[in-house]
Coordinates of C-alpha atoms in Angstrom, one line a residue:
Chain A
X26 CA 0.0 0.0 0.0
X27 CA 1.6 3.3 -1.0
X28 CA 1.7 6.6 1.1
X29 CA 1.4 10.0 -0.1
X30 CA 2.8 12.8 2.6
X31 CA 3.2 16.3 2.3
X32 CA 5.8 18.3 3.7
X33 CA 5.2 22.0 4.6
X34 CA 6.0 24.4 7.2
X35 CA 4.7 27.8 6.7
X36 CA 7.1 29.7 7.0
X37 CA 10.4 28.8 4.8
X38 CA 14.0 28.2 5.4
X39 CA 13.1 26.0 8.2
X40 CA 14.4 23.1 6.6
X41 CA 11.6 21.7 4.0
X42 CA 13.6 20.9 1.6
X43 CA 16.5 19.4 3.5
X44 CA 13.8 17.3 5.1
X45 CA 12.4 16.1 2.1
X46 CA 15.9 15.3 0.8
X47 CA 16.9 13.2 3.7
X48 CA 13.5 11.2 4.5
X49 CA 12.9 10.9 0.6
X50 CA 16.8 8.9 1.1
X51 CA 15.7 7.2 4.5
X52 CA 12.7 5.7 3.1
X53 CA 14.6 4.4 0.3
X54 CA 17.7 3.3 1.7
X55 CA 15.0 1.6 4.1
X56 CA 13.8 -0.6 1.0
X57 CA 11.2 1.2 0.0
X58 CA 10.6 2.6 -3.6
X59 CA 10.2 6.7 -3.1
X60 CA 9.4 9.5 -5.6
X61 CA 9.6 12.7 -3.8
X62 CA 8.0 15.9 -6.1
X63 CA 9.4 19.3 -6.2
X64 CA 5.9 21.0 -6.3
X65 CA 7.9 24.4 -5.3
X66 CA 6.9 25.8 -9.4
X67 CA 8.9 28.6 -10.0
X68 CA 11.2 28.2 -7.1
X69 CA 12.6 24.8 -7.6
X70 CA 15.0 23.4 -5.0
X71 CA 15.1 19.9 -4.4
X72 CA 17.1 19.3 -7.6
X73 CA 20.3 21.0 -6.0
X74 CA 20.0 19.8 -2.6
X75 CA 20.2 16.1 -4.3
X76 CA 22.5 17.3 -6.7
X77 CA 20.3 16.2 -9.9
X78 CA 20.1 19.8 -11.2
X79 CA 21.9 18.9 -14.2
X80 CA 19.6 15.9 -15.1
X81 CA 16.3 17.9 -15.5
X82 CA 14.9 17.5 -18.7
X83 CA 11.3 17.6 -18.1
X84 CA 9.3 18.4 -14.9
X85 CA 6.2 18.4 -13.3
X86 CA 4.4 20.4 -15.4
X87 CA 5.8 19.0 -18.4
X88 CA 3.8 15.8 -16.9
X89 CA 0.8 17.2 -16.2
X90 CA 0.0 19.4 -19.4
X91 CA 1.0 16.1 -21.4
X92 CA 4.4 17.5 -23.0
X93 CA 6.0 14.1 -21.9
X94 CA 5.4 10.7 -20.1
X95 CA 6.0 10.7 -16.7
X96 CA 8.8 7.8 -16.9
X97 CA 10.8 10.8 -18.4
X98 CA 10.4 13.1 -15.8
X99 CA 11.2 10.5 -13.4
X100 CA 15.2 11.3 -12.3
X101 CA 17.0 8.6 -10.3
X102 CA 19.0 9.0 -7.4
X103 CA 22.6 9.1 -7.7
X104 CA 23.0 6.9 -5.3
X105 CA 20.0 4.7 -4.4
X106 CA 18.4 3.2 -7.3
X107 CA 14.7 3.2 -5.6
X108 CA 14.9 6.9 -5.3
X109 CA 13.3 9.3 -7.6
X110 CA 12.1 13.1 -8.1
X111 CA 9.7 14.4 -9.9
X112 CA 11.3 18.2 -10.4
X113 CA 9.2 21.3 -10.5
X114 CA 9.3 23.7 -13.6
X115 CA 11.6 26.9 -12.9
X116 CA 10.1 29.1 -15.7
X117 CA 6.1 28.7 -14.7
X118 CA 3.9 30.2 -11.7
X119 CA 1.7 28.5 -9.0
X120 CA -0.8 28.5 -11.5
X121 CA 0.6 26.3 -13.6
X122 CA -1.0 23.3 -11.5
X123 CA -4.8 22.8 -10.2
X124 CA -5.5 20.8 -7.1
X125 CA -7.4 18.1 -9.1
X126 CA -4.6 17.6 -11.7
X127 CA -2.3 17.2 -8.2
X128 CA -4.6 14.3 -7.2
X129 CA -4.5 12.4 -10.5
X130 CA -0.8 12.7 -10.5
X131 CA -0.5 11.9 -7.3
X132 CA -2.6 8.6 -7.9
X133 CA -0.6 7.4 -11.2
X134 CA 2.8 7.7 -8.7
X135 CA 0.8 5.2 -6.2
X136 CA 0.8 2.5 -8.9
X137 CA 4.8 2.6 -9.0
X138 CA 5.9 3.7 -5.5
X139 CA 5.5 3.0 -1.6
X140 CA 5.9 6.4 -0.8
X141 CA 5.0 10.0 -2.6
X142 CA 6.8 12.4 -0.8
X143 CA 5.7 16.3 -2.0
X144 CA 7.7 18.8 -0.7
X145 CA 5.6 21.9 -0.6
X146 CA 6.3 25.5 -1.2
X147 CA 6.3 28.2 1.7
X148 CA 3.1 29.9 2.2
X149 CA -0.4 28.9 2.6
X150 CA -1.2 29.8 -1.1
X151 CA -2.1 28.0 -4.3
X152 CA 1.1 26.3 -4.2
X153 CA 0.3 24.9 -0.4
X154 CA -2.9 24.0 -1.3
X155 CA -1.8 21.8 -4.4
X156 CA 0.6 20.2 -2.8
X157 CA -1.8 19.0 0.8
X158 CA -4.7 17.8 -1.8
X159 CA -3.1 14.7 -2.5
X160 CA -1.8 14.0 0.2
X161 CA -3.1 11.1 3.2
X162 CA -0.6 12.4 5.6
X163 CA 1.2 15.7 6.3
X164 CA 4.5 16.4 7.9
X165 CA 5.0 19.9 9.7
X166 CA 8.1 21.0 9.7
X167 CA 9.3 24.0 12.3
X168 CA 12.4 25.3 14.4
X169 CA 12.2 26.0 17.7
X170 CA 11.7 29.8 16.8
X171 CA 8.5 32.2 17.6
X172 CA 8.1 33.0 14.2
X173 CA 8.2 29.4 12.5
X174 CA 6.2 27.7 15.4
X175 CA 3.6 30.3 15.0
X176 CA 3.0 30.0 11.4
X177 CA 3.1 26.1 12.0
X178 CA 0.2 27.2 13.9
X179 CA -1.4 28.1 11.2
X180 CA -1.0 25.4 9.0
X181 CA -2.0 22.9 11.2
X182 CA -4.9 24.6 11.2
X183 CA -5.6 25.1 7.8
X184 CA -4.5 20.8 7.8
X185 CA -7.4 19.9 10.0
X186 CA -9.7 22.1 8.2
X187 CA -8.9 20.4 5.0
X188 CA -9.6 17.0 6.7
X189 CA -6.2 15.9 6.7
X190 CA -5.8 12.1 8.8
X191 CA -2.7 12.4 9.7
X192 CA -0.3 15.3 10.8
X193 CA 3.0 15.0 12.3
X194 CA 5.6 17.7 13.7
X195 CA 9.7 17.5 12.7
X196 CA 11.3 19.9 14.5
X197 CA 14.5 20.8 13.0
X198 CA 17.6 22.7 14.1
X199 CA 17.7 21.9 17.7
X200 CA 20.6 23.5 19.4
X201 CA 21.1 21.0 22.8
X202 CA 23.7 23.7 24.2
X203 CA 21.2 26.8 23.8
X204 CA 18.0 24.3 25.7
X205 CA 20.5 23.9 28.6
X206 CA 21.3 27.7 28.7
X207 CA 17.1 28.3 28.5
X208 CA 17.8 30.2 25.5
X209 CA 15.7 28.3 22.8
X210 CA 12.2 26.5 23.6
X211 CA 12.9 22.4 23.8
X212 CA 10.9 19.7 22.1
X213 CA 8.5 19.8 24.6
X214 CA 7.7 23.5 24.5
X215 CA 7.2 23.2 20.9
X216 CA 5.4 19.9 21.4
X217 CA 2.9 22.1 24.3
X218 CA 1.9 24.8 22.1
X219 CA 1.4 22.7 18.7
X220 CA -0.3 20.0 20.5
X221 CA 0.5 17.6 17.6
X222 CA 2.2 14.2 17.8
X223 CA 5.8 14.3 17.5
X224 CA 7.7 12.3 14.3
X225 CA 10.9 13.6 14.6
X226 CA 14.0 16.1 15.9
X227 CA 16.6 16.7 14.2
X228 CA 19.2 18.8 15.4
X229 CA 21.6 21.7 14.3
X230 CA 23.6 20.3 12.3
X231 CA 27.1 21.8 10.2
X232 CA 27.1 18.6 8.3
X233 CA 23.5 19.6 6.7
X234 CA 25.3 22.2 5.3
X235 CA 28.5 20.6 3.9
X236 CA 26.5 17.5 2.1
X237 CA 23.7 20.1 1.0
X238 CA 27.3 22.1 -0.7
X239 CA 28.2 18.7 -2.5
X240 CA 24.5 18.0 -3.3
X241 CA 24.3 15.0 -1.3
X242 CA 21.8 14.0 1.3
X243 CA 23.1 13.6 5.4
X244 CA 21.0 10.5 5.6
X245 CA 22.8 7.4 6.3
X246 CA 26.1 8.8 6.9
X247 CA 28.1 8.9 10.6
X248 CA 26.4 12.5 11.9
X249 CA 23.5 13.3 14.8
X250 CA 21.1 14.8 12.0
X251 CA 21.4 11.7 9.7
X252 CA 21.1 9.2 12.5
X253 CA 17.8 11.9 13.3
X254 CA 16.3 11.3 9.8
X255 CA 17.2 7.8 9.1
X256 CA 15.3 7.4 12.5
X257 CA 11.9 9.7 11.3
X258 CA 12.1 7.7 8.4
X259 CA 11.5 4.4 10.5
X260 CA 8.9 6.6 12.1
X261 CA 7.2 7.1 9.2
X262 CA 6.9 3.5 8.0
X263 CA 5.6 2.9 11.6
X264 CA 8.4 1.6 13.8
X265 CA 8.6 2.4 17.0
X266 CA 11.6 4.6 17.6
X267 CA 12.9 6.1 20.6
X268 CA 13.8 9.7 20.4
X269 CA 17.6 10.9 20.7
X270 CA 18.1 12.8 23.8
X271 CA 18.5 16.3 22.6
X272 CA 17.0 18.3 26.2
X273 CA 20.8 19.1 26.5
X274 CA 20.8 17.7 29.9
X275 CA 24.3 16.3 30.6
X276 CA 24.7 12.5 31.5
X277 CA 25.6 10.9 34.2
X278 CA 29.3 10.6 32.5
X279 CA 29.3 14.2 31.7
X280 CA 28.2 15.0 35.5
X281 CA 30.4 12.7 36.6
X282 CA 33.7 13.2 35.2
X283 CA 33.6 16.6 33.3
X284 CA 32.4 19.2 36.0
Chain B
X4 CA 26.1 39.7 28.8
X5 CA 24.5 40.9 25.5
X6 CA 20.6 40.5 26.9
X7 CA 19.5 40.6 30.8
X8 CA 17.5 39.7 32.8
X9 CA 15.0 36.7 31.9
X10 CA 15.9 33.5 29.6
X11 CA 15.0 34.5 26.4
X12 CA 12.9 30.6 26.1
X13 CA 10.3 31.9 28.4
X14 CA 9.7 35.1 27.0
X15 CA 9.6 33.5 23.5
X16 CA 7.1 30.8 25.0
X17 CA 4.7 33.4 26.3
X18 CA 5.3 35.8 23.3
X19 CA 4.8 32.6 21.5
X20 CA 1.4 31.6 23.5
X21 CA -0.2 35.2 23.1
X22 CA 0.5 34.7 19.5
X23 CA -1.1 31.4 18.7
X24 CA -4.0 32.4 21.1
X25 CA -5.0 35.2 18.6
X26 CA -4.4 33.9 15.8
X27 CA -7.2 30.7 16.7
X28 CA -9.3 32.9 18.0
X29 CA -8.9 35.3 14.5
X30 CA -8.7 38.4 16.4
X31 CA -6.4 41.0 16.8
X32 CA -4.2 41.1 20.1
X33 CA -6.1 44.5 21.2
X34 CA -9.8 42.6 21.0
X35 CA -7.9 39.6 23.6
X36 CA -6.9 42.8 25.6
X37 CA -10.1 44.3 25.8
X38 CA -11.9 40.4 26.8
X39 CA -9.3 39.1 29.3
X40 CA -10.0 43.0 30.7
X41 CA -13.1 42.2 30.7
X42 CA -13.4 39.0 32.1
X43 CA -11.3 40.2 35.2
X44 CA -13.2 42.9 36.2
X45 CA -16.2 40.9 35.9
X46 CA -14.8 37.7 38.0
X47 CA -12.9 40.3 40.4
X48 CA -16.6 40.7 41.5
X49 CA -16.8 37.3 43.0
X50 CA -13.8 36.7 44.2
X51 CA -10.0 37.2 44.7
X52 CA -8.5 36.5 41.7
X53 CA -4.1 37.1 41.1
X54 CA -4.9 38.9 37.9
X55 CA -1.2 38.8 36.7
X56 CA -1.1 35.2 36.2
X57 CA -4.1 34.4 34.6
X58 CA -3.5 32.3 31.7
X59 CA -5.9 32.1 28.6
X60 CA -5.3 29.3 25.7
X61 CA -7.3 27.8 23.0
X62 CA -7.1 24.3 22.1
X63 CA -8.0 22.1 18.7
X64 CA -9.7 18.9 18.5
X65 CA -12.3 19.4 19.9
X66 CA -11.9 23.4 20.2
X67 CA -11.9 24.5 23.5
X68 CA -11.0 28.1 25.0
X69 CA -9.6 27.6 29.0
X70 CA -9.0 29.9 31.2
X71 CA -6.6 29.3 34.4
X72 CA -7.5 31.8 36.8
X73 CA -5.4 31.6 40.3
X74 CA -6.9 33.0 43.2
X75 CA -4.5 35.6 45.4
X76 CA -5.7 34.2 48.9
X77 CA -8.6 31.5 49.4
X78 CA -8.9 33.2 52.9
X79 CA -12.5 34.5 54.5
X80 CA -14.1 30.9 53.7
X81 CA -17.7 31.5 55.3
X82 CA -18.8 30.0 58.4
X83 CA -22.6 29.9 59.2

């Protein structure tokens, strides 16, 4: 049975993209066979965070106005050969794409894959709104900051208004050192306000932005934030997985020995 | 020291709360002014409430508005 998920946010630069990126690779490196849609028109990005912008020949709207079949749209993965992306067109607006024509595209990809992943654009536009229709399942991603938290807010709002089954929160760039100092909320500040069940935290990471400069995913490589989304990604396919301990409490070592 | 006083996670927290609060409740931050004004003169009636740490919040699913209202001093209790 396949699964289609949005991810959004709101507000942007919270990590979207990245997180799309790096659970599109989990879910893949986890077996599973994963498309993950750039439906960011105009403003496409996932391309060069996997590093397949020189591989676009067609893109989504090429698929869905008919200029081409959607095999040749389909880029693979440098890497993992179960891993696809759909790209968005760079040269057309929002409007190039109407919710229902996101559904039916979204159901030809269930034929093929286990999971649809659609990274949405920032916003709570047309964009937003194509990108939640198809979707069974929505992932919110926010950092532990006033502005993205509130606008999270929002969307979660506009989510459950739109009937959405499932929504989950990812919060992304965790600083450990500044929870311990009481100078940024902690998972379960963000978790009391949102009120929505918790799939994932990934931390602050310099690594994110060294593979994201080479075009190459964190995911499944020896680093806190890969181990973070290789773990989501179990999430996702619904595995129980404890959470790291990012509360930046010290351990009993760190008490211990390093005072 | 750049900043003083309070850890900046709690005021963003409550910055943060008054924020999401009016946004549910689609109103502007004045109109939650004016009600929780309101709504303490009114209850100040009936009894001795700490009106500094009254707390308002809305929750989803189901919707709900709560209001935690501490009282300054449960003192006087009546005796018949």
């Amino acid at each position: 049975m396949s699964e289609v998920i949005v991810i959004t946010s709101g507000k942007g630069g919270v990590g979207k993209t990245t997180a799309a990126a790096n659970l599109g690779t989990a879910l893949a490196a986890a077996d599973k066979k994963t498309v993950m849609v750039d439906t960011d028109i105009g403003l496409r990005n996932l391309d060069v965070v996997m590093g397949l912008e020189n591989r676009i020949v067609y893109n989504l709207v090429d698929v869905i106005e008919g200029n081409c079949r959607l095999k040749q749209a389909l880029i693979r993965d440098k890497r993992l050969s179960n891993l696809y992306l759909l790209p968005a067109a760079q040269t057309r607006d929002k409007s190039a794409v109407e919710p229902e024509q996101m559904i039916k595209l979204c159901e030809t990809l269930r034929k093929e894959f286990d999971y649809i992943l659609l990274d949405s654009p920032a916003g709570i536009e047309q964009g937003f709104k194509n990108a939640v229709s198809g979707a069974d399942r929505a992932i919110v991603v926010t950092t532990p900051e006033v502005s993205a938290i509130r606008d999270a807010d929002r969307i979660i709002g506009l989510l459950e208004a739109a009937e959405m089954q499932k929504i989950h929160l990812l919060i992304n760039k965790i600083r450990p050192d500044m929870v311990r100092n009481g100078d940024m909320m902690s998972v379960e500040d963000v978790e009391e306000i949102l009120a929505v069940p918790l799939i994932g935290v990934v931390p602050d990471d310099e690594n994110i932005v060294i593979s994201t400069n080479r075009g190459e995913t964190v995911t499944g490589k020896e680093c806190l934030s890969g181990q973070a989304f290789s773990n989501t990604g179990r999430r996702i396919m619904g595995e129980d997985v404890p959470f790291c301990d990012l509360s930046g409490k010290k351990s009993i070592w760190h008490r211990l020995f390093k005072k | 020291m750049l900043f003083n006083g309070k850890k900046s996670c709690g005021i963003a927290k409550d910055r943060l709360k008054q924020l999401v609060l009016t946004d549910r409740m689609g109103c502007s931050p004045e109109i939650l002014d004016m009600m929780q004004r309101d709504m303490v003169t009114s209850m100040s009636r009936y009894m001795n409430i700490d009106k500094d740490s009254i707390e308002f919040s809305i929750r989803r699913n189901p919707g709900r508005f709560e209001a935690s209202v501490p009282l300054s001093a449960i003192s006087g209790r009546h005796t018949f």
